[in-house]
Coordinates of C-alpha atoms in Angstrom, one line a residue:
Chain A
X1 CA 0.0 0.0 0.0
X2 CA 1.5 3.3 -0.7
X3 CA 1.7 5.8 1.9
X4 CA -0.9 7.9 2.8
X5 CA -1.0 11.4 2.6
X6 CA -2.5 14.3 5.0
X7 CA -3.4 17.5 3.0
X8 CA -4.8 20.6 3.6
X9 CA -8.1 21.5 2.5
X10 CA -9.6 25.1 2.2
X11 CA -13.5 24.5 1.4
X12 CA -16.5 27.4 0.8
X13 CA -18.9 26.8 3.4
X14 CA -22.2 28.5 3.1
X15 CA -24.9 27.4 5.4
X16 CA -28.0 28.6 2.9
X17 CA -28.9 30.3 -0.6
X18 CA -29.2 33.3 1.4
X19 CA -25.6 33.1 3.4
X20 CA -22.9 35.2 2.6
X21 CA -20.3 32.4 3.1
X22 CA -16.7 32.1 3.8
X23 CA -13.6 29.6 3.9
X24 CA -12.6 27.3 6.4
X25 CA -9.9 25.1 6.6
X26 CA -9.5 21.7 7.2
X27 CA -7.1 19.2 7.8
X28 CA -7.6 15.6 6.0
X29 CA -5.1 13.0 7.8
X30 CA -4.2 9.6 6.6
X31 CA -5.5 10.1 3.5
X32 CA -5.0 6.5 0.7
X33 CA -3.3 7.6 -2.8
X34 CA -6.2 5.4 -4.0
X35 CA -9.2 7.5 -2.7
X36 CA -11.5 9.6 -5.0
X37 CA -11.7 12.8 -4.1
X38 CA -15.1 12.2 -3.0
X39 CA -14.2 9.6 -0.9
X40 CA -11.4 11.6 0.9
X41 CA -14.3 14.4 1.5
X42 CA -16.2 11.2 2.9
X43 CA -13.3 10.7 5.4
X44 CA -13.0 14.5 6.6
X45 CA -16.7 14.7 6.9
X46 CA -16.8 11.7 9.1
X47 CA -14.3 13.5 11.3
X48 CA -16.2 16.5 11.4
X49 CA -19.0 14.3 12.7
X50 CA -17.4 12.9 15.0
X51 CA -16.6 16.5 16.4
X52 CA -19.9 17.4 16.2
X53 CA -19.0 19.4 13.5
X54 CA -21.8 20.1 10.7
X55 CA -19.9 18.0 7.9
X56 CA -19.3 19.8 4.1
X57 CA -22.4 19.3 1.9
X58 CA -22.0 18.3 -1.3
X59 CA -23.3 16.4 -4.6
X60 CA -22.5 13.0 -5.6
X61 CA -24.4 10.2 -6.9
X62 CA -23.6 7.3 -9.2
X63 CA -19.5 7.7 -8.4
X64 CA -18.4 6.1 -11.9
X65 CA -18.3 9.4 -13.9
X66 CA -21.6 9.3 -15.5
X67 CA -24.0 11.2 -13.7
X68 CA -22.9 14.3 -13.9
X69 CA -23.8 15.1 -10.4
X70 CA -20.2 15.7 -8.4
X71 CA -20.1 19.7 -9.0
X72 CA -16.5 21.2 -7.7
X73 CA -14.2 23.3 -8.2
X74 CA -10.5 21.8 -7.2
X75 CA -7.7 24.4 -7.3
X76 CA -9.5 26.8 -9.8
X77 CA -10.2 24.0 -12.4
X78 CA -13.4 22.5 -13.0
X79 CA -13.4 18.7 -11.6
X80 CA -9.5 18.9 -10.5
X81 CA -8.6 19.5 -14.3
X82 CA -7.6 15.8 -15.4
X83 CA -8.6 15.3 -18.7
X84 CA -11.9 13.4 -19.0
X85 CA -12.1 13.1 -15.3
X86 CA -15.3 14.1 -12.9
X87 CA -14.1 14.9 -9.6
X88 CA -15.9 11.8 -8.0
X89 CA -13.0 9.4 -10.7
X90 CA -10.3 12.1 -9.6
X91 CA -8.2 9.5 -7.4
X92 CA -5.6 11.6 -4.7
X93 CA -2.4 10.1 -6.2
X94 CA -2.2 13.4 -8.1
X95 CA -2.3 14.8 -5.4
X96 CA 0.7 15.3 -3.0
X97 CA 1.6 14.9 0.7
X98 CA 1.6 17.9 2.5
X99 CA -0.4 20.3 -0.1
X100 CA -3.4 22.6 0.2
X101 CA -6.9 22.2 -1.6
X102 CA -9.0 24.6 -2.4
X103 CA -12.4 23.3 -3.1
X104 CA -15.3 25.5 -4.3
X105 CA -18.7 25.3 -5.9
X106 CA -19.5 26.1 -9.5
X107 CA -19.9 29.9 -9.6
X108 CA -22.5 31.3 -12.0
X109 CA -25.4 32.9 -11.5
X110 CA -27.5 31.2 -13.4
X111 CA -26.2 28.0 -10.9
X112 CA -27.0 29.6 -7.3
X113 CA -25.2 28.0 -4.5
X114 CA -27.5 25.9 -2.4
X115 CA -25.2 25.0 0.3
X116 CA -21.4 25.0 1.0
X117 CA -20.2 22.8 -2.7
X118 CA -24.1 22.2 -3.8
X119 CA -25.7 24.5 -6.8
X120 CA -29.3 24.6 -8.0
X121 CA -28.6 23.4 -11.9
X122 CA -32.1 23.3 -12.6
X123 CA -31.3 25.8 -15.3
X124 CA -29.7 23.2 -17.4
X125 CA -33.6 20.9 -16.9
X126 CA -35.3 23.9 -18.2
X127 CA -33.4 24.3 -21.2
X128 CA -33.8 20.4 -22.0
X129 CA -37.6 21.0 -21.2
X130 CA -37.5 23.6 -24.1
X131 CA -36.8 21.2 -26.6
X132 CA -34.1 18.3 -25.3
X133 CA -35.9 15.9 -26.2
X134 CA -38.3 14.1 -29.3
X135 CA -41.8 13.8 -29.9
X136 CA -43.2 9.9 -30.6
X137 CA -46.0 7.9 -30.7
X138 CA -45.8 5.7 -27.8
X139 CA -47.2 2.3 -28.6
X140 CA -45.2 -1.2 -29.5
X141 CA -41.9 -1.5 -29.5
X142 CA -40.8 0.3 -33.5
X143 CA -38.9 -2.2 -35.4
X144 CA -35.4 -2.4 -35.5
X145 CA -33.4 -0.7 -37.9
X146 CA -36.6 1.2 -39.9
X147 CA -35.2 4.4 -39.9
X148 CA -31.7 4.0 -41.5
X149 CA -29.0 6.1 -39.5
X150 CA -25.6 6.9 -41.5
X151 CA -23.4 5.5 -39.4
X152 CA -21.1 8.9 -39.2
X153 CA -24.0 10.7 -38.6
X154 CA -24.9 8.5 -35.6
X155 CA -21.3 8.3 -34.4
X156 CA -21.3 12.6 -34.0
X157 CA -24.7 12.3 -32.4
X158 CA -23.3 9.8 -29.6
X159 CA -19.8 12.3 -29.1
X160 CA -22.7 14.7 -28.5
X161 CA -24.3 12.6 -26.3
X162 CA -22.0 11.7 -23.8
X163 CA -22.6 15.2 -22.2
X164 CA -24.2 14.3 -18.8
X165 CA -25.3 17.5 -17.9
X166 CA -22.5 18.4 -14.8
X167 CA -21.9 21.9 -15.8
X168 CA -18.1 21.9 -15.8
X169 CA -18.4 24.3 -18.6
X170 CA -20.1 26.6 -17.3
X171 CA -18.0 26.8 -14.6
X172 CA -14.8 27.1 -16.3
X173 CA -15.8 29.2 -19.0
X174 CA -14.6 32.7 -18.1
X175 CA -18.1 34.0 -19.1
X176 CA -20.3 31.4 -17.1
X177 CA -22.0 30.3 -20.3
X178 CA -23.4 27.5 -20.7
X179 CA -23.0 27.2 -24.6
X180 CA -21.1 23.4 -24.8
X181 CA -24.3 21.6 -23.2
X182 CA -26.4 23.3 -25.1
X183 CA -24.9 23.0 -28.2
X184 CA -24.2 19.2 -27.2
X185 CA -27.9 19.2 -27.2
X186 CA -29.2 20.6 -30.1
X187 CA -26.6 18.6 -31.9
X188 CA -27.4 15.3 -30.7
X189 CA -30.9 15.4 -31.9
X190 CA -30.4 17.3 -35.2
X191 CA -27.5 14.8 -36.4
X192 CA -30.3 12.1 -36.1
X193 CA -33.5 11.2 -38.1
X194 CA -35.4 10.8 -35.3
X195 CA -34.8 15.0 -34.6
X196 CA -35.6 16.6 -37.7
X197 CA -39.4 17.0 -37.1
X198 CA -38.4 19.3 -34.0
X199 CA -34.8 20.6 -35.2
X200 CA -35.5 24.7 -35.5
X201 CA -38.3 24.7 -32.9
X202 CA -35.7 23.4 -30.8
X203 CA -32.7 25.3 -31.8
X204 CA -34.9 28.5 -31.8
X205 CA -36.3 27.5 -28.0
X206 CA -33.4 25.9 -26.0
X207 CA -31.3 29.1 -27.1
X208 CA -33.8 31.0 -26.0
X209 CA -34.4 29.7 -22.6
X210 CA -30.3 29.4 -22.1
X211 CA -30.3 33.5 -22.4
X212 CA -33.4 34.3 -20.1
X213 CA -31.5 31.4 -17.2
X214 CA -28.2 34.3 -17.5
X215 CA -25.7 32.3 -18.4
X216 CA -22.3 34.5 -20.4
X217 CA -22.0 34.6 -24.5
X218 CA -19.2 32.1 -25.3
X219 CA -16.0 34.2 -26.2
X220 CA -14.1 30.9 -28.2
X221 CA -11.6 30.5 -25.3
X222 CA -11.8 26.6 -25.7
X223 CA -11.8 26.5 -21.1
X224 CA -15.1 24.6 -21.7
X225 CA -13.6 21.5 -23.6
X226 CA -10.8 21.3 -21.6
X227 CA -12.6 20.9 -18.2
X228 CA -15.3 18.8 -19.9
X229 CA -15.3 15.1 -18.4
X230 CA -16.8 14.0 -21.5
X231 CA -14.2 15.5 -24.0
X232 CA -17.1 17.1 -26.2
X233 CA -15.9 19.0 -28.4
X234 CA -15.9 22.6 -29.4
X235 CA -17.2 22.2 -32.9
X236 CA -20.4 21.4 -31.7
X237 CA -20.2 25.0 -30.4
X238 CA -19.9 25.8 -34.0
X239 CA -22.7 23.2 -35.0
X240 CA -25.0 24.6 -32.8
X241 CA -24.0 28.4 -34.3
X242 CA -25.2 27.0 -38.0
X243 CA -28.6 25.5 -36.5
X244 CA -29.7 28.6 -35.0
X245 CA -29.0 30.6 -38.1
X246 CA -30.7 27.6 -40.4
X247 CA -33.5 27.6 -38.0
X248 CA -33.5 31.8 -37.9
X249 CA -33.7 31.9 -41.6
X250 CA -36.6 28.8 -42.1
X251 CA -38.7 29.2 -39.2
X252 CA -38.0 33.0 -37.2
X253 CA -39.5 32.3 -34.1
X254 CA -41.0 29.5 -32.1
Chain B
X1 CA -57.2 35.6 -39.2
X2 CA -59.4 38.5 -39.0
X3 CA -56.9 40.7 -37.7
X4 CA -54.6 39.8 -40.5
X5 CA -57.3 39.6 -42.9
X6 CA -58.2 43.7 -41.9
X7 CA -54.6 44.8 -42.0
X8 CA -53.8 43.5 -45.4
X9 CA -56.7 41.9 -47.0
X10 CA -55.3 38.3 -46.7
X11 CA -52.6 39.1 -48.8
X12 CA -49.5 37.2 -46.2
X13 CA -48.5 40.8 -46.1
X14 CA -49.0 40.8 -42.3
X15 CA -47.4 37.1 -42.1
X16 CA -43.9 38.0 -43.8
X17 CA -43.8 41.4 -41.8
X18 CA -44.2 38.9 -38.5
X19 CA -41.7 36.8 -39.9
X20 CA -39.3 39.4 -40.6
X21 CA -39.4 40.8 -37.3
X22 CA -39.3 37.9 -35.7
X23 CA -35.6 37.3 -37.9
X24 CA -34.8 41.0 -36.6
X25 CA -35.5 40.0 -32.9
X26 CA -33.7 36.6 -33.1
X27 CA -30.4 38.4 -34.6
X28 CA -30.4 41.4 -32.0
X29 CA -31.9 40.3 -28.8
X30 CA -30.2 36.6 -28.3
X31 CA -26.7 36.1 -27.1
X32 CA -26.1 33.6 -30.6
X33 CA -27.5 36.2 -32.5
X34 CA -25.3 39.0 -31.6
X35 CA -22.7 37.1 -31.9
X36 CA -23.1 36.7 -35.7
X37 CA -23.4 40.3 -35.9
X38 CA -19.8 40.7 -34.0
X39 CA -18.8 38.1 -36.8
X40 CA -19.9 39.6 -39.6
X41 CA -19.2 43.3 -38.7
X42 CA -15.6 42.0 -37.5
X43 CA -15.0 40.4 -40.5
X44 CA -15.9 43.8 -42.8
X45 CA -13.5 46.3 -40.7
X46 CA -11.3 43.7 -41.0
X47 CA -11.4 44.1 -44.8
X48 CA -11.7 47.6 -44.3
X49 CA -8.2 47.5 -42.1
X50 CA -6.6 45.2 -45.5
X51 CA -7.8 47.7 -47.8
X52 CA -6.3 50.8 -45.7
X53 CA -3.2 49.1 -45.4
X54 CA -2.8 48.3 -48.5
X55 CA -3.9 51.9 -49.5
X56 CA -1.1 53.4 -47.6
X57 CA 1.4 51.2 -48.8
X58 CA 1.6 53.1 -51.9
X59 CA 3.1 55.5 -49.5
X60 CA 6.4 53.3 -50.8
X61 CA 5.9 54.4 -54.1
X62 CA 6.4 57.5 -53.9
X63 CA 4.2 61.2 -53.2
X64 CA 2.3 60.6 -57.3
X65 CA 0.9 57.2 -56.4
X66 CA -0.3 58.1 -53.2
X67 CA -1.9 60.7 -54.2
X68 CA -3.3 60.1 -56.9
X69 CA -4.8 57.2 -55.2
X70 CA -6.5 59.5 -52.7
X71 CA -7.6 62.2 -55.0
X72 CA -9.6 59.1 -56.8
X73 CA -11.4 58.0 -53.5
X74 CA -12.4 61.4 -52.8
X75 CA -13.9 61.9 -56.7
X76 CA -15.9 58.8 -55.7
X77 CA -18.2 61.4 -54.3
X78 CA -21.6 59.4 -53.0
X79 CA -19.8 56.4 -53.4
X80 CA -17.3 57.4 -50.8
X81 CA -20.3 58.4 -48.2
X82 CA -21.9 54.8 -48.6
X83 CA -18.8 53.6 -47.6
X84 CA -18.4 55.8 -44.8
X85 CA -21.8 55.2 -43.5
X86 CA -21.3 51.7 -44.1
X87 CA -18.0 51.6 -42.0
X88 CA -19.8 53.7 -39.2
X89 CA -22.6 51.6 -39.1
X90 CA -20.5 48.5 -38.5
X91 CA -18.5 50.1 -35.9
X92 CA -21.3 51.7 -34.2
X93 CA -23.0 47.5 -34.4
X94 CA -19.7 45.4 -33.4
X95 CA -19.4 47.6 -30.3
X96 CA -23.0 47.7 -29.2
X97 CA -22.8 44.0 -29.8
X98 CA -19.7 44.3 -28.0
X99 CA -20.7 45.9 -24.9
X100 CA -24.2 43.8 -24.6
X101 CA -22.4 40.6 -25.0
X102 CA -19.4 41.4 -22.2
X103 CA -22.2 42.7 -19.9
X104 CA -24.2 39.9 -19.8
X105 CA -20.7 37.9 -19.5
X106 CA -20.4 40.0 -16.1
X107 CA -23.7 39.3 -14.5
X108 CA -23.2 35.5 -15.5
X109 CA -20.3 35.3 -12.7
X110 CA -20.4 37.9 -10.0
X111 CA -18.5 36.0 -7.8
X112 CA -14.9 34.9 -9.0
X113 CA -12.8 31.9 -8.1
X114 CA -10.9 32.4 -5.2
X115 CA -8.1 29.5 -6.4
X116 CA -5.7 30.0 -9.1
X117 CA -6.1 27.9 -12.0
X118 CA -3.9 24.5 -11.2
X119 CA -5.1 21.7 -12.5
X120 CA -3.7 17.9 -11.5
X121 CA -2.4 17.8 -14.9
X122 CA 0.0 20.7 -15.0
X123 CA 0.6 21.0 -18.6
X124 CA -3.2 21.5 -19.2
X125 CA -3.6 24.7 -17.6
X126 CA -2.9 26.6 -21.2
X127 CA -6.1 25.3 -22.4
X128 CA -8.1 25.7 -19.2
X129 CA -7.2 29.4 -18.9
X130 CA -8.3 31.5 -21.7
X131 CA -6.0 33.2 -23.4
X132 CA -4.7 36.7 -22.5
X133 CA -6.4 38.5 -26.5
X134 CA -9.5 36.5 -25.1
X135 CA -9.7 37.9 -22.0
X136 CA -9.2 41.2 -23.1
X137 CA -11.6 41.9 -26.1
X138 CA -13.4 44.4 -24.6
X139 CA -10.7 46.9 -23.4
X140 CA -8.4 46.2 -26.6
X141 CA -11.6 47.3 -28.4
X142 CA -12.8 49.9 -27.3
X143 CA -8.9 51.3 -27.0
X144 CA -8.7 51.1 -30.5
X145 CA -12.0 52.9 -31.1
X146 CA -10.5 55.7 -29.1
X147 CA -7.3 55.3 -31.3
X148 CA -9.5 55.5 -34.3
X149 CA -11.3 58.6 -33.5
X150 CA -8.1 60.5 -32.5
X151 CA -6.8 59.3 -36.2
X152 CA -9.5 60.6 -38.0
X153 CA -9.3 64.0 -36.0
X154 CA -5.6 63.6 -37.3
X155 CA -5.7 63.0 -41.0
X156 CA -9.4 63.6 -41.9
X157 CA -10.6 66.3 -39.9
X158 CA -6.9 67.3 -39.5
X159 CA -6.8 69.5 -36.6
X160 CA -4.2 71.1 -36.3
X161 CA -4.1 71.1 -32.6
X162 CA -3.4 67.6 -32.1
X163 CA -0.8 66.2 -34.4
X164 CA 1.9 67.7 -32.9
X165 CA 4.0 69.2 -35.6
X166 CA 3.0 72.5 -35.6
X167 CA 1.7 72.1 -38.9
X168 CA -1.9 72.6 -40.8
X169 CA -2.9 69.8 -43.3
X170 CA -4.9 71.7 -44.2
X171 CA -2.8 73.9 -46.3
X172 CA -1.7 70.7 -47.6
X173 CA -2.0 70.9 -51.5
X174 CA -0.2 69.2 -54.1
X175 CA -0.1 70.6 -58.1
X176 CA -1.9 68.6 -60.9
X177 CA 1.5 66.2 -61.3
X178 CA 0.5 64.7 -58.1
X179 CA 4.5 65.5 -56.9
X180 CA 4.9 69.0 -56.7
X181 CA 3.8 70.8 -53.0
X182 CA 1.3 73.7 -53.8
X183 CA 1.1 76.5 -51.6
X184 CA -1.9 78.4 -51.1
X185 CA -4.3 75.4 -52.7
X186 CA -7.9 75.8 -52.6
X187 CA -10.1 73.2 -51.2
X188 CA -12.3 71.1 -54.0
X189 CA -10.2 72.9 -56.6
X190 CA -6.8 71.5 -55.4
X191 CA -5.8 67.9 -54.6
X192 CA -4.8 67.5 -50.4
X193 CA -0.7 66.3 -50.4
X194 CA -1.7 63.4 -48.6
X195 CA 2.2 61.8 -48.8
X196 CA 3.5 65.2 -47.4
X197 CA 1.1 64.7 -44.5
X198 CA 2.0 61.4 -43.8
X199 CA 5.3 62.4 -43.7
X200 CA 5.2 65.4 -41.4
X201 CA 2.3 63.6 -39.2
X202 CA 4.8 60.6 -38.7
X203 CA 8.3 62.4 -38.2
X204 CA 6.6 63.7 -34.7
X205 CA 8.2 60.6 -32.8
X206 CA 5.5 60.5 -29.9
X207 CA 2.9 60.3 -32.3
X208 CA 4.5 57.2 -34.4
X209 CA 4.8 55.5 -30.9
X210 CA 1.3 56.0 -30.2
X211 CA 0.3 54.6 -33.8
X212 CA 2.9 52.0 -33.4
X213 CA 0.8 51.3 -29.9
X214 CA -2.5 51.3 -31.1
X215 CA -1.9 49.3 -34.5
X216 CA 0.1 46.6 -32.4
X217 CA -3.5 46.6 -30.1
X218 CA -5.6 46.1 -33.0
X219 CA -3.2 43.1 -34.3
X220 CA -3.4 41.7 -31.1
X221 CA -7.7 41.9 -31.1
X222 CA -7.7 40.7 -34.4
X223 CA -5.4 37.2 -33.4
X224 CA -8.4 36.4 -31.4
X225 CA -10.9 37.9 -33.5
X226 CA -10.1 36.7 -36.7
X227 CA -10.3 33.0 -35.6
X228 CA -13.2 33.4 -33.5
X229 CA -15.6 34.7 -36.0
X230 CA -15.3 31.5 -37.9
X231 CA -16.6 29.8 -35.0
X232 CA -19.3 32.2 -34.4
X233 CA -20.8 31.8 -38.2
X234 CA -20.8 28.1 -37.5
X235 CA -17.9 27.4 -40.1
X236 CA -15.1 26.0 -37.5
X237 CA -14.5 22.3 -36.7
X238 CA -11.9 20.5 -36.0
X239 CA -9.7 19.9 -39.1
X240 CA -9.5 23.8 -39.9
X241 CA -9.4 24.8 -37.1
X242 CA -5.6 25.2 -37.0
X243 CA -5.8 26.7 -40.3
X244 CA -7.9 29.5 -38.9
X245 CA -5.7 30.3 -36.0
X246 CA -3.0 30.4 -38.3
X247 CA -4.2 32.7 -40.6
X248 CA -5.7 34.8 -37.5
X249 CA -1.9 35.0 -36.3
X250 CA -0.3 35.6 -39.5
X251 CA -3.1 38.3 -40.7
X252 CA -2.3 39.7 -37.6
X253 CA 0.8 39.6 -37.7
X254 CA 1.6 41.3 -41.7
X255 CA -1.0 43.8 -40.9
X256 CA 0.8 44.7 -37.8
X257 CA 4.2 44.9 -40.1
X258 CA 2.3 46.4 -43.1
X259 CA 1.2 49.3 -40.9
X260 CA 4.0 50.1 -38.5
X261 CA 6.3 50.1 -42.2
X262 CA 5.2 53.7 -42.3
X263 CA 6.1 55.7 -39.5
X264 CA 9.6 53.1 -38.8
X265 CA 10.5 54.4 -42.6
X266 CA 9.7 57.9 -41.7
X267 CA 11.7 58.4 -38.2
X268 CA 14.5 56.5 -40.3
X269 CA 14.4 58.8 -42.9
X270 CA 13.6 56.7 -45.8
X271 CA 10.5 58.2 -46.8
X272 CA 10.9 62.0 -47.2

C-alpha cells in the first residue's frame, strides 16, 4: 500500500442560498493515494462528525463518472482539471503529501449556491424541457433498424451525447456560459433522423431559454472543452452556431 | 385571421412582416444572434483595415501614387459616403454588440474563483485558462476605437491642434503632377498632399509611438478575433481549425508589419 497522505483542505462553506459564506480550513489525515476525491471528503466529513462538527455538503451520486452530479471546483479548475475526469474518478495520487486544496462550488449565477459545494442546476432541466428531447407515438416497441441512421451521422450524435449534464463548462468558461451543453444538445438530436421533425423549434427555444436562465455569451476560449469530463468537443459549439442561423432563416420564431 | 385579414386583406403581407421581425429580434436580442453580428461586422472592418493598409502602402511608391490614389477615393463622391456610413454603421454595431455581449458575460459570474487555475495535470492549464487576447476583447476594443477617432481627427478632420508638428494639413496641396507641393491650394479645386502629410504627421516621434501602440492593439484583437468569428458563423470544426488560428496570427501579424512600415521608414528617414 502506498503511503498515505495528509493535506490541507480550504472549502466554501455557506450554510443557505441566502448566506454570505466564507472559507474554512481543514485538515484531512491519513488520506489513501487510491481514494476519490469524493471519498477523501467522505473521510473529513466523518471527522467533522465525530466532532460534532456540521460536515461539508456536497453532490454525488452514481460515483463512476456518468452522472454528472459531483459539482467542484478543485484548485480553480473544473473537476480537478484531469482530462476526461469528474471529480468523484479524480483519485488523490495526483495529489501530494503535505499540499493545500482549495475546493469551491460552480460559480455562476444562473447555478446559485444551495449549500457549502451544492448548486441549484435546474437551469440546465429547463433548457432540456424547451426542446431536449423528441416527440413519438408511444405504442409497441418500432422495429429495429426502420429508420436508417448513417453511421457517421450516428457516431457525432453519440460524441454529443455523452454530455451528462455536470456543468463543468459553465463553470470554467470565463463567461459562465453554458453554450457546450447546449450546443451538445441541439446537436445530438439534429445529427439524427429521429430529430428533424423538432430541429429549428428546438434550436430556436433551448437558445432562447439558455439566455433568459443568464448564463455568459461564449468568447471561443476553448476553457469549456478542456474541463469537460466527456471531451465534447468545441465544434459542436460551431454546430449549434449554424442551426440557430438555419433555423432563424426557415422558421424565425418558435 | 381576422386581424390579419383587416390589415392586409389576406394578402401574407402581415405574415412575412411577422416573420421578418421575428428574424430581426432573433439576430439582435439573443446572445447567438449577436454574436453573428460581432462576426460579420468583424469580418468587414477587417477588410476595411486590408484595404487601408494596402492603400497606404503606396506610400512606398512614392508622393504621385499616393496621391493620386487618394484624390480618386475622394472623386468617388456618394460612393465614398456609402462607404463611410457603411463603415460607421459597422462600428457603431460590433461595439453595441460588443458591450451587450461582455455585460451579460459579467452578470453570469459575480463572484470569482478564489483558487488560481492548477489543475492535477500541469501541462493543461494553457487550455483551461483562456488566453490573455481572449480575456481582453473588450478593453483592446474599445482602446482602438479611441485610437481610431483620434486618427480621423488627425488626417481627416486634421486638426491642427493635435498632431503635434506644428503644422496645418490643411494647407496641404499638391499641383496637378500629383509631386509638386502647392502652396496656397484651394479646397475642392486642389488635390490635399496626402504623402507630405504622412510624412510630417509621422516624423513627430510621440505620435508614431502611439500609432505603433495602437496598430500593435488592433493586431493583437484581431489574433483572437479573426479566428473566433469562424466559429461564431458556424464554419469551425476540427480539421480547420488550425488553419484558422493560423491565418488569424499571420493576418495579424503582416497587418501589424504592413502598418508600423510607415512611421519606422519615416523616423529612419527613408521616406521623405
Amino acid at each position: 500500500m502506498d503511503k498515505l497522505m495528509n493535506l490541507k483542505l480550504k472549502v466554501w462553506r455557506q450554510d443557505n442560498a441566502d448566506d454570505v459564506g466564507r472559507f474554512e480550513e481543514y485538515e484531512a489525515h491519513d488520506i489513501s493515494p487510491d481514494m476519490s476525491f469524493l471519498e477523501m471528503l467522505d473521510v473529513v466529513n466523518e471527522g467533522l462528525i465525530e466532532s460534532g462538527k456540521e460536515p461539508i455538503a456536497f453532490d454525488s451520486d452514481c460515483r463512476e463518472g456518468i452522472c454528472g452530479t459531483c459539482s467542484m471546483v478543485i484548485n480553480g479548475a473544473a473537476h480537478g482539471g484531469q482530462k476526461g475526469t469528474t471529480a468523484c474518478q479524480l483519485h488523490m495520487r495526483h495529489f501530494s503529501d503535505g499540499m493545500t486544496i482549495t475546493v469551491e462550488p460552480w460559480r455562476a449565477t444562473a447555478f446559485p449556491v444551495h449549500r457549502d459545494l451544492v448548486v441549484d442546476r435546474t437551469a440546465f432541466d429547463r433548457i432540456q424541457q424547451k426542446g431536449g428531447f423528441i416527440s413519438v407515438r408511444t405504442g409497441s416497441v418500432p422495429d429495429a433498424n426502420a429508420i436508417p441512421v448513417p453511421k457517421d451521422q450516428s457516431d457525432l450524435a453519440m460524441d454529443a451525447a455523452q454530455c451528462i449534464g455536470c456543468g463543468a463548462c459553465v463553470a470554467a468558461c470565463k463567461n459562465a456560459s453554458a453554450m457546450l451543453f447546449v450546443a451538445a444538445k441541439i446537436s445530438h438530436l439534429s445529427l439524427v433522423p429521429q430529430g428533424q421533425p423538432e430541429r429549428e423549434r428546438r434550436a430556436l427555444a433551448m437558445v432562447k431559454q439558455m439566455d433568459d436562465e443568464g448564463f455568459g455569451n461564449c468568447t471561443v476560449t476553448g476553457s469549456c472543452e478542456a474541463v469537460c469530463p466527456k471531451e465534447i468537443s468545441l465544434d459542436f459549439i460551431a454546430r449549434m452556431n449554424r442551426e440557430y442561423g438555419r433555423a432563424l432563416i426557415k422558421k424565425g420564431t418558435i | 385571421m381576422e386581424l390579419r385579414n383587416s390589415i392586409d386583406g389576406g394578402r401574407g403581407l402581415y405574415d412575412t412582416f411577422v416573420q421578418l421581425m421575428d428574424f430581426i429580434t432573433g439576430i439582435f436580442k439573443t446572445s447567438l444572434g449577436r454574436k453573428y453580428l460581432m462576426a460579420i461586422t468583424g469580418a468587414g472592418l477587417f477588410g476595411f483595415v486590408v484595404m487601408h493598409m494596402l492603400g497606404n502602402l503606396l506610400v512606398f511608391a512614392g508622393p504621385a501614387a499616393i496621391n493620386e490614389y487618394a484624390a480618386k477615393l475622394q472623386g468617388l463622391g456618394p460612393l465614398l459616403w456609402v462607404a463611410r456610413i457603411g463603415l460607421l454603421g459597422m462600428v457603431g454595431l460590433h461595439i453595441w454588440s460588443a458591450i451587450k455581449l461582455t455585460s451579460e458575460n459579467r452578470e453570469a459570474r459575480t463572484v470569482e474563483y478564489d483558487a488560481a487555475v492548477e489543475p492535477v495535470d500541469a501541462h493543461r492549464r494553457g487550455d483551461i485558462v483562456a488566453k490573455f487576447a481572449a480575456r481582453t476583447m473588450i478593453f483592446s476594443g474599445l482602446i482602438i476605437a479611441a485610437f481610431a477617432f483620434y486618427h480621423l481627427a488627425h488626417y481627416t478632420w486634421k486638426v491642427p491642434q493635435i498632431n503635434g508638428a506644428g503644422a496645418d494639413f490643411e494647407l496641404f496641396y499638391v499641383a496637378a503632377d500629383f509631386t509638386t507641393t502647392l502652396e496656397g491650394g484651394e479646397e475642392g479645386k486642389d488635390h490635399a498632399d496626402i504623402f507630405k502629410m504622412i510624412v510630417t504627421g509621422f516624423k513627430v516621434p510621440a505620435v508614431s509611438v502611439f500609432y505603433v501602440v495602437a496598430v500593435g492593439l488592433l493586431c493583437f484583437h484581431l489574433s483572437h478575433g479573426l479566428s473566433a468569428m469562424f466559429q461564431s458563423l458556424g464554419v469551425k470544426n476540427k480539421n480547420i481549425a488550425p488553419w484558422m488560428d493560423r491565418f488569424a496570427v499571420c493576418a495579424s501579424a503582416l497587418i501589424f508589419l504592413g502598418y508600423i512600415s510607415i512611421p519606422v521608414c519615416v523616423l529612419a528617414g527613408f521616406i521623405k
